[in-house]
PDB file of C-alpha atoms in Angstrom:
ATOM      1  CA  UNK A   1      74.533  10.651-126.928  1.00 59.00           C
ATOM      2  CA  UNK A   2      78.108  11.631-126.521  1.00 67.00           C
ATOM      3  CA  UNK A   3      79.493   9.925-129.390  1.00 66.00           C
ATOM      4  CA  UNK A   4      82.856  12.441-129.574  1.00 63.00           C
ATOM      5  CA  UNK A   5      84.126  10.474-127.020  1.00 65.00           C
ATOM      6  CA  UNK A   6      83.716   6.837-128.585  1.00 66.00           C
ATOM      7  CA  UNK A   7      86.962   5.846-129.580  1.00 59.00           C
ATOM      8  CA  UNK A   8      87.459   5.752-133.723  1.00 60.00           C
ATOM      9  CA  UNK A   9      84.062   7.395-134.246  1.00 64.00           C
ATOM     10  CA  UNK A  10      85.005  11.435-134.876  1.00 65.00           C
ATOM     11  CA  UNK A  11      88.240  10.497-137.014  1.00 63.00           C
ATOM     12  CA  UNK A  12      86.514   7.662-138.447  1.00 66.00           C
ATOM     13  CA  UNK A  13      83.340   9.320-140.081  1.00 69.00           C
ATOM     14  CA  UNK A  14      85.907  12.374-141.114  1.00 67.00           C
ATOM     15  CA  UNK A  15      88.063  10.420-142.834  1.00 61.00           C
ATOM     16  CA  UNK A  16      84.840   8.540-144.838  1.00 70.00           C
ATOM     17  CA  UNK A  17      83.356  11.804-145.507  1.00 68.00           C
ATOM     18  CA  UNK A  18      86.804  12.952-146.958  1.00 65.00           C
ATOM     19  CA  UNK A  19      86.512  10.079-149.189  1.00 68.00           C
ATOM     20  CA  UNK A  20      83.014  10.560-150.390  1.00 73.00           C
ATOM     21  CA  UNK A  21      83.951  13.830-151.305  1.00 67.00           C
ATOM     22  CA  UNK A  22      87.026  12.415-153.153  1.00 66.00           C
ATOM     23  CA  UNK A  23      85.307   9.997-155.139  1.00 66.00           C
ATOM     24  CA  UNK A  24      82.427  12.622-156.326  1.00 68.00           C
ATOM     25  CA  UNK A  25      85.120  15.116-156.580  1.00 64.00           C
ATOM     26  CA  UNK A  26      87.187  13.281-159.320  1.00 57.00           C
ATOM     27  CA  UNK A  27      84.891  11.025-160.716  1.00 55.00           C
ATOM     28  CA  UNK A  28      82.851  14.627-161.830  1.00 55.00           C
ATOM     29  CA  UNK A  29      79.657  13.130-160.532  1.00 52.00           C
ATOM     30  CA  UNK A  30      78.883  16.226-158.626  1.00 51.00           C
ATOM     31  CA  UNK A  31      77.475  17.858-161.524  1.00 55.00           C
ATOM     32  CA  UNK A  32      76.345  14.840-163.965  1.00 63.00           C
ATOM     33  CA  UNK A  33      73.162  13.192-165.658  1.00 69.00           C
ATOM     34  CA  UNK A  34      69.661  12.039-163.691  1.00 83.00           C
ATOM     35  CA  UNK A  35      70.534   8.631-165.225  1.00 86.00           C
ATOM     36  CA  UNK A  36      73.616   7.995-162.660  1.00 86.00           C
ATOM     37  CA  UNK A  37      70.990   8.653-159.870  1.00 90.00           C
ATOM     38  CA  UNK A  38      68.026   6.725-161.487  1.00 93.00           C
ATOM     39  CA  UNK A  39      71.275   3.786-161.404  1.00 92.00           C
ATOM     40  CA  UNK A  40      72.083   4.663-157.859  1.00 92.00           C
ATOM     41  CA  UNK A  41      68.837   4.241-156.515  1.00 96.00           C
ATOM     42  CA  UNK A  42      67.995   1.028-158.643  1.00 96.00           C
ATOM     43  CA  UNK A  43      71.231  -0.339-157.144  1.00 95.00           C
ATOM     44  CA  UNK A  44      70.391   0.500-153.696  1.00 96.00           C
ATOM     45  CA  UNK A  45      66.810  -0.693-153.944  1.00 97.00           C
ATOM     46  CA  UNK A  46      68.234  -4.189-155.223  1.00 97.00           C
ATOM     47  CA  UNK A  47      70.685  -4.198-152.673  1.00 96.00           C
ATOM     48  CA  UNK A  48      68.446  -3.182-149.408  1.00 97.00           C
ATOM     49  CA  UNK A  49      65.780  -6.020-150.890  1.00 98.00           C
ATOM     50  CA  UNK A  50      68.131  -8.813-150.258  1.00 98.00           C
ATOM     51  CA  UNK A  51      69.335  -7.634-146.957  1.00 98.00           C
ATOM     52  CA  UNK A  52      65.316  -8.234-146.604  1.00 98.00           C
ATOM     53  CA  UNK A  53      65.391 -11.352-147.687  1.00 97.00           C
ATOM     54  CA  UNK A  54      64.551 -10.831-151.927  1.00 98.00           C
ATOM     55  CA  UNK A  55      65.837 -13.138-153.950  1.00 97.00           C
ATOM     56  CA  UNK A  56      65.716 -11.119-157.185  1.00 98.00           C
ATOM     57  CA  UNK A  57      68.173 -10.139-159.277  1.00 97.00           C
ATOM     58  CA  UNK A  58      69.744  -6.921-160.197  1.00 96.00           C
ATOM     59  CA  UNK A  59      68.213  -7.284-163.799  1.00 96.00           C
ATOM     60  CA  UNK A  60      65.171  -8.625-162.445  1.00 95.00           C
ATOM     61  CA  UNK A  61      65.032  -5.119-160.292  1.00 95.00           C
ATOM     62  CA  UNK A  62      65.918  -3.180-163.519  1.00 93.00           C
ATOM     63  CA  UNK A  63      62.769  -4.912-165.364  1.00 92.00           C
ATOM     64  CA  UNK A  64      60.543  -4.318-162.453  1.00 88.00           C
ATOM     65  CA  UNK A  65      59.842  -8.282-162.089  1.00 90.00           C
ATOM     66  CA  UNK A  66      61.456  -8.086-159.022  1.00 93.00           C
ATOM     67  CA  UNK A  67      59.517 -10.462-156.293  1.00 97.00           C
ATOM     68  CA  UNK A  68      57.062  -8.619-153.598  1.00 96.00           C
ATOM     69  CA  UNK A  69      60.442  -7.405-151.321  1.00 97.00           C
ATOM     70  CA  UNK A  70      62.057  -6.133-154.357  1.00 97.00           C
ATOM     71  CA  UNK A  71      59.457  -4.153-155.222  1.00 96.00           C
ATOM     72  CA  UNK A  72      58.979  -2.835-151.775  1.00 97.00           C
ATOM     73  CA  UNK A  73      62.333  -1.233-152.126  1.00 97.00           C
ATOM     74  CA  UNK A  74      61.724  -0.235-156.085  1.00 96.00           C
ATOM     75  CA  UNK A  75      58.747   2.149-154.893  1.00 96.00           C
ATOM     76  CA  UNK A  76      61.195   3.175-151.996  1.00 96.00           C
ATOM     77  CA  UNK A  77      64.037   4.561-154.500  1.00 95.00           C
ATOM     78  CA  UNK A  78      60.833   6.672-156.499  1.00 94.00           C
ATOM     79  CA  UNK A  79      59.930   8.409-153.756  1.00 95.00           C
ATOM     80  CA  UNK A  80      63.004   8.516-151.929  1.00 95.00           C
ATOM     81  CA  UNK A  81      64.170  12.157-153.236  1.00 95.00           C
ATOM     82  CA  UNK A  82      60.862  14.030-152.948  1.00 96.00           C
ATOM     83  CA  UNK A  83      61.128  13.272-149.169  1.00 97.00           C
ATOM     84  CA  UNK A  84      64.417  14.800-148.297  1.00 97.00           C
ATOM     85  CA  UNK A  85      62.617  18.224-147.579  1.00 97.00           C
ATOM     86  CA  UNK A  86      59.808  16.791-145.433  1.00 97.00           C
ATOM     87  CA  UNK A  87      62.655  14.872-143.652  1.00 97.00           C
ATOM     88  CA  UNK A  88      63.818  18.260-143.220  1.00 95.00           C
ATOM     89  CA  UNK A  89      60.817  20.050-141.452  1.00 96.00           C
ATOM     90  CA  UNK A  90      58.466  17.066-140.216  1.00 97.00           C
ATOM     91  CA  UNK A  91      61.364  13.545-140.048  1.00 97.00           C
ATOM     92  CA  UNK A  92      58.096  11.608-138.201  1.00 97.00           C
ATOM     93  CA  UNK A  93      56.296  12.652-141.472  1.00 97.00           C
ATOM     94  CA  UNK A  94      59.213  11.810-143.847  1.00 98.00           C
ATOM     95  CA  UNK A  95      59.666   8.436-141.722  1.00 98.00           C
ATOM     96  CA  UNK A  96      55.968   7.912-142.019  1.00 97.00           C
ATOM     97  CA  UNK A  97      55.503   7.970-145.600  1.00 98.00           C
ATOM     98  CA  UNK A  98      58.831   5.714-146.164  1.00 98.00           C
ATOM     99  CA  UNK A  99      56.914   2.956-144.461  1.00 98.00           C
ATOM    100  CA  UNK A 100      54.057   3.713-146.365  1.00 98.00           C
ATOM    101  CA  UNK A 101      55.240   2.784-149.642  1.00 97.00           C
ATOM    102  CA  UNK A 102      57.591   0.137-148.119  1.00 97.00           C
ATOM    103  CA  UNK A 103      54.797  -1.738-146.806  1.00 97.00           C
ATOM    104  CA  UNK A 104      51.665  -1.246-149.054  1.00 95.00           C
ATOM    105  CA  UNK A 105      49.735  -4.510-149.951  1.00 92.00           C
ATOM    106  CA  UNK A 106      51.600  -6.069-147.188  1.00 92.00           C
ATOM    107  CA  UNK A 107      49.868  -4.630-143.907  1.00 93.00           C
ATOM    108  CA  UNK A 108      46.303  -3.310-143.112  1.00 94.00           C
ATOM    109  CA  UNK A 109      45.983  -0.042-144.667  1.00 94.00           C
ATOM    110  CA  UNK A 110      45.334   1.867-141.570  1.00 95.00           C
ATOM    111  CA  UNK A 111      48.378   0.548-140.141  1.00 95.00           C
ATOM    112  CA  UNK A 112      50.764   1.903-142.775  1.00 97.00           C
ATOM    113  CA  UNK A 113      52.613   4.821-141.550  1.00 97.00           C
ATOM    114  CA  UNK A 114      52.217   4.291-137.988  1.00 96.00           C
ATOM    115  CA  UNK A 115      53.866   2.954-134.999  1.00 97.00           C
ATOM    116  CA  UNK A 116      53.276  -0.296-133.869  1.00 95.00           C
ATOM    117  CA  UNK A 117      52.696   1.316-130.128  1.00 96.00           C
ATOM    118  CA  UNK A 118      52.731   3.968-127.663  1.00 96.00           C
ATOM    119  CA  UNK A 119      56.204   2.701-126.785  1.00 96.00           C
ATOM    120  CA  UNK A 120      57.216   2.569-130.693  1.00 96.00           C
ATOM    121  CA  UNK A 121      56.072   6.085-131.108  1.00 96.00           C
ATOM    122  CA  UNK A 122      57.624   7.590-128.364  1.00 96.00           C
ATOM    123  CA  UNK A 123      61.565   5.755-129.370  1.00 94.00           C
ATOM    124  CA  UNK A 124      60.769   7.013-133.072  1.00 96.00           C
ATOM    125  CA  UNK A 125      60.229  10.735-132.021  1.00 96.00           C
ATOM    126  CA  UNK A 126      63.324  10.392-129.804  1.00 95.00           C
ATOM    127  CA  UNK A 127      65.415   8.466-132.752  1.00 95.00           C
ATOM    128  CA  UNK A 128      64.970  11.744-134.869  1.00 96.00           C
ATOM    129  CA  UNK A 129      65.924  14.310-132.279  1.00 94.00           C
ATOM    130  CA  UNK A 130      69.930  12.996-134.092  1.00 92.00           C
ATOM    131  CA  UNK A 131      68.720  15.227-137.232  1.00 95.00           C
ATOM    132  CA  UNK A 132      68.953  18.607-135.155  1.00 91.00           C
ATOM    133  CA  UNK A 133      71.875  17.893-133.298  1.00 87.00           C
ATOM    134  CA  UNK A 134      74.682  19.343-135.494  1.00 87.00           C
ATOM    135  CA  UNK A 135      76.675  15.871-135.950  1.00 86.00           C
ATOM    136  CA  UNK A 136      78.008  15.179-139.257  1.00 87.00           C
ATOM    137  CA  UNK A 137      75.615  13.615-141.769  1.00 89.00           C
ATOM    138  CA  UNK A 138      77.151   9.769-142.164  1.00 89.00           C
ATOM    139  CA  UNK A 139      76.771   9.879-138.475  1.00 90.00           C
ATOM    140  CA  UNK A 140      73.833  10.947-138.218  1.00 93.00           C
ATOM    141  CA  UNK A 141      72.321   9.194-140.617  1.00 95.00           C
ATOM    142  CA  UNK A 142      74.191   5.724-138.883  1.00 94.00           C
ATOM    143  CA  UNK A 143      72.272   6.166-135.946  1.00 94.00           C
ATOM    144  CA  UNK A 144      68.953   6.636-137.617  1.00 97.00           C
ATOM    145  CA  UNK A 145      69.496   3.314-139.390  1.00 97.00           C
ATOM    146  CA  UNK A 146      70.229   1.384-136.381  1.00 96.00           C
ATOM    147  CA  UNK A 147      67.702   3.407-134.521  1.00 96.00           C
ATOM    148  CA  UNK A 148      64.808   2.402-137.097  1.00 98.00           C
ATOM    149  CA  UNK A 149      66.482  -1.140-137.931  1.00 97.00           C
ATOM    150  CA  UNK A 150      66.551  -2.135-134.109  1.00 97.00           C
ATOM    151  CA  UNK A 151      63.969  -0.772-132.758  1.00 95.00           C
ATOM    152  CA  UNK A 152      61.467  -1.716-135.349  1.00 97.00           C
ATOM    153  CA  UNK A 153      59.168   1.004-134.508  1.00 97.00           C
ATOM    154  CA  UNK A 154      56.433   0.134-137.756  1.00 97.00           C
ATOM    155  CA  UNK A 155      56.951  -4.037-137.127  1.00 95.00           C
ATOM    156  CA  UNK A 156      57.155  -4.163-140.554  1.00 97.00           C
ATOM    157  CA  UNK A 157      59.025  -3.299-143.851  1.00 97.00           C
ATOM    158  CA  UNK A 158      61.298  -1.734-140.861  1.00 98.00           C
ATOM    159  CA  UNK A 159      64.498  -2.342-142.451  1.00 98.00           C
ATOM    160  CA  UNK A 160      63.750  -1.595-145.752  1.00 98.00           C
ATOM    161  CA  UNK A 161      62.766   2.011-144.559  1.00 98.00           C
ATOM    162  CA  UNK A 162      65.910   2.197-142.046  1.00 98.00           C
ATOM    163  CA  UNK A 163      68.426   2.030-145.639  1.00 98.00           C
ATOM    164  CA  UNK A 164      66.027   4.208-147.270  1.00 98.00           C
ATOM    165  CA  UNK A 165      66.440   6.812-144.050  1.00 98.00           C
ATOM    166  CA  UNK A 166      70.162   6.645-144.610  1.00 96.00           C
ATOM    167  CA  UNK A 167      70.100   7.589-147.584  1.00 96.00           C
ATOM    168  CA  UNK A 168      67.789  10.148-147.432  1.00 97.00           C
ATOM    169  CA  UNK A 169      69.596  11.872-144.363  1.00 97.00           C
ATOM    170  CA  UNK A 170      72.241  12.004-146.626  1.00 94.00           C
ATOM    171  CA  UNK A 171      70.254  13.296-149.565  1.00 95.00           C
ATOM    172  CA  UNK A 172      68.503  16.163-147.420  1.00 96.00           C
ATOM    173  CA  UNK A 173      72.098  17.228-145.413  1.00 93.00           C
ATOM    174  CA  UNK A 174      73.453  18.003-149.160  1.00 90.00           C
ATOM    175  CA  UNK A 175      76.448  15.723-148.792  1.00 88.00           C
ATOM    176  CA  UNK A 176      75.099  13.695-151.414  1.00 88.00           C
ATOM    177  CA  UNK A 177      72.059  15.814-153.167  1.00 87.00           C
ATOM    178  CA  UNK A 178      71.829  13.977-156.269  1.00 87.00           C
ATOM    179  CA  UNK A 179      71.991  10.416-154.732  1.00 90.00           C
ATOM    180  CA  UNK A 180      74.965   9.302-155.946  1.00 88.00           C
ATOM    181  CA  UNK A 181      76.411   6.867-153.049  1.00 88.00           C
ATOM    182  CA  UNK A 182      75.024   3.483-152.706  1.00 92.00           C
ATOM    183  CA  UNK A 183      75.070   2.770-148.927  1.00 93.00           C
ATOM    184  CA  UNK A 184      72.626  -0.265-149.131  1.00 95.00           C
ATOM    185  CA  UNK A 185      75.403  -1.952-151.623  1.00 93.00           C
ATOM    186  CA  UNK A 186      77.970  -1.180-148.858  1.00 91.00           C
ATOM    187  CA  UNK A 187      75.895  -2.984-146.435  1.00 95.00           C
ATOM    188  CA  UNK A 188      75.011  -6.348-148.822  1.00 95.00           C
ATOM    189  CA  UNK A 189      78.862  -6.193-149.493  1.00 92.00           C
ATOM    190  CA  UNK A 190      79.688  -6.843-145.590  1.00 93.00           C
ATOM    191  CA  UNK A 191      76.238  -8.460-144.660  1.00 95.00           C
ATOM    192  CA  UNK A 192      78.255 -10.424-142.048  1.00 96.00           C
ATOM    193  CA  UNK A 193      79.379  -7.288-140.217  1.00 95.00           C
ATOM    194  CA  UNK A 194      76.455  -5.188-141.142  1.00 97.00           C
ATOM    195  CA  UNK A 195      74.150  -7.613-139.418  1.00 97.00           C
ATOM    196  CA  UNK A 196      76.349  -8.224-136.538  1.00 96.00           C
ATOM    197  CA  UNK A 197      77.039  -4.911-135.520  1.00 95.00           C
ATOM    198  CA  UNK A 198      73.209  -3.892-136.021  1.00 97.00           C
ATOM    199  CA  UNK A 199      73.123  -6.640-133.219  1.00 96.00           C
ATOM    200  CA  UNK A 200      75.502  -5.245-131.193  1.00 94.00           C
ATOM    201  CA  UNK A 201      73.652  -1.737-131.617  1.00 94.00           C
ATOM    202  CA  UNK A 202      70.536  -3.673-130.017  1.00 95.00           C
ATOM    203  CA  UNK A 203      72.399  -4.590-126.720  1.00 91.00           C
ATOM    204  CA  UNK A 204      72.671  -1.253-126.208  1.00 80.00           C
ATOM    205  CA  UNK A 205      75.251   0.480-124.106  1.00 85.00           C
ATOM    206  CA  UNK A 206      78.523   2.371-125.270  1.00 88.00           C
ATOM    207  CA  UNK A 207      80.255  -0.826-126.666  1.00 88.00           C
ATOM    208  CA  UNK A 208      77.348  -1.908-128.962  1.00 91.00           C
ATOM    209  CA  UNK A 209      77.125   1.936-130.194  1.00 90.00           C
ATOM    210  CA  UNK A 210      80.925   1.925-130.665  1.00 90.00           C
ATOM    211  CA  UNK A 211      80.739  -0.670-132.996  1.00 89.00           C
ATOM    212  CA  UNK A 212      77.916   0.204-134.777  1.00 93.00           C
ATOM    213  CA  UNK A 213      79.521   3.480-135.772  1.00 89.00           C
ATOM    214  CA  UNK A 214      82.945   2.542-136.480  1.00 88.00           C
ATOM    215  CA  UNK A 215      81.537  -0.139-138.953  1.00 91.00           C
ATOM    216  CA  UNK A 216      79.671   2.885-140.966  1.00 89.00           C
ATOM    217  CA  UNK A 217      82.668   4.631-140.730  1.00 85.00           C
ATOM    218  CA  UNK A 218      84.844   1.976-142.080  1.00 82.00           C
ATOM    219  CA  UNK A 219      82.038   0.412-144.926  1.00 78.00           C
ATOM    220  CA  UNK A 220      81.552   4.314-145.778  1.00 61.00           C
ATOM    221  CA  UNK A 221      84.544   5.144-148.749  1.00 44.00           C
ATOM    222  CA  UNK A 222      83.642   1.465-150.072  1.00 42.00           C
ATOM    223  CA  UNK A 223      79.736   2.506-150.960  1.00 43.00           C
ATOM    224  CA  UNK A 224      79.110   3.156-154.596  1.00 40.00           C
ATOM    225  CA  UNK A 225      81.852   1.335-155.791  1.00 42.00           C
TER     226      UNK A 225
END
């Protein structure tokens, strides 16, 4: 994938990561209390449940009388730190266990955790080969997302775990140990183009990648505000 020649990509995710490191920087959050992180994740969780299709509430989220989707996501944001290791060593694994909790009570049992198919299997041991390839973390964990989100490799709960992914890529690369950014809030706040350009991703080809990536690069200083 030879994304350093995709026009706005490389400047794009450099200038986003410049402002993520701004933001945590100044705002002293790189250092600070579990509570901000316990927030971020509650925030994400409410935010990834409606691009699901919840209808809950933040404050119904916060109570935990969120609706079945909202939950979903709740369990996601418990769990979501204690992966970023596994995501490290065994991704499948990490991947595997997101779906897991995303999907319990909603699926057979002995289908959580596992690919809907041969062909499913195969695309989501190739979709993590873009954790050892040295690219910066927001773009890695971009084309995980859309990777996951597209290709639907659990057919179901599959976009729930492709925001949790994000996240946790950018958990386990250190950019953002403690959790702070709230990428799933970026995404609800331009659902238009977030759900567009996961489209275009599906197409495939350059021009579908392109756009993909210089959305994420572009919604990427905006998350966690």
């Amino acid at each position: 994938m030879d994304v350093e020649r995709l026009e706005g990509v490389v400047s794009g995710f450099a200038g986003a990561r410049d402002g993520i490191d701004t933001m945590l920087r100044d705002r002293g959050l790189r250092a600070t209390a579990p509570e901000l992180t316990a927030e971020s994740l509650l925030r994400g969780a409410h935010a990834s449940a409606v691009l699901a299709g919840s209808t809950s509430s933040l404050d119904d989220v916060r109570r935990g009388e969120g609706d079945a989707t909202a939950q979903s996501a709740l369990r996601l944001s418990v769990e979501l730190l204690g992966l970023a290791p596994v995501l490290t060593r065994a991704p499948v694994q990490a991947l595997a266990r997101l779906h897991t909790v995303a999907a319990a009570g909603t699926v057979p049992e002995e289908r959580l955790g596992r690919p809907r198919d041969a062909a499913a299997t195969a695309r989501l041991r190739d979709a993590v080969t873009v954790l050892g390839e040295g690219r910066p973390a927001l773009l890695t964990a971009a084309v995980l997302h859309a990777e996951i989100a597209t290709g639907e490799p659990f057919g179901s709960a599959d976009g729930l775990v492709a925001r949790a992914a994000e996240r946790l890529v950018l958990v386990a690369s250190g950019l953002d140990a403690k959790s702070l950014i709230v990428p799933e809030a970026g995404h609800l706040a331009h659902r238009a183009a977030y759900e567009s350009n996961l489209r275009a991703y599906a197409t495939g080809g350059r021009p579908g990648l392109q756009a993909w990536l210089v959305y994420c690069a572009e919604a990427s200083p905006l998350r966690g505000e």
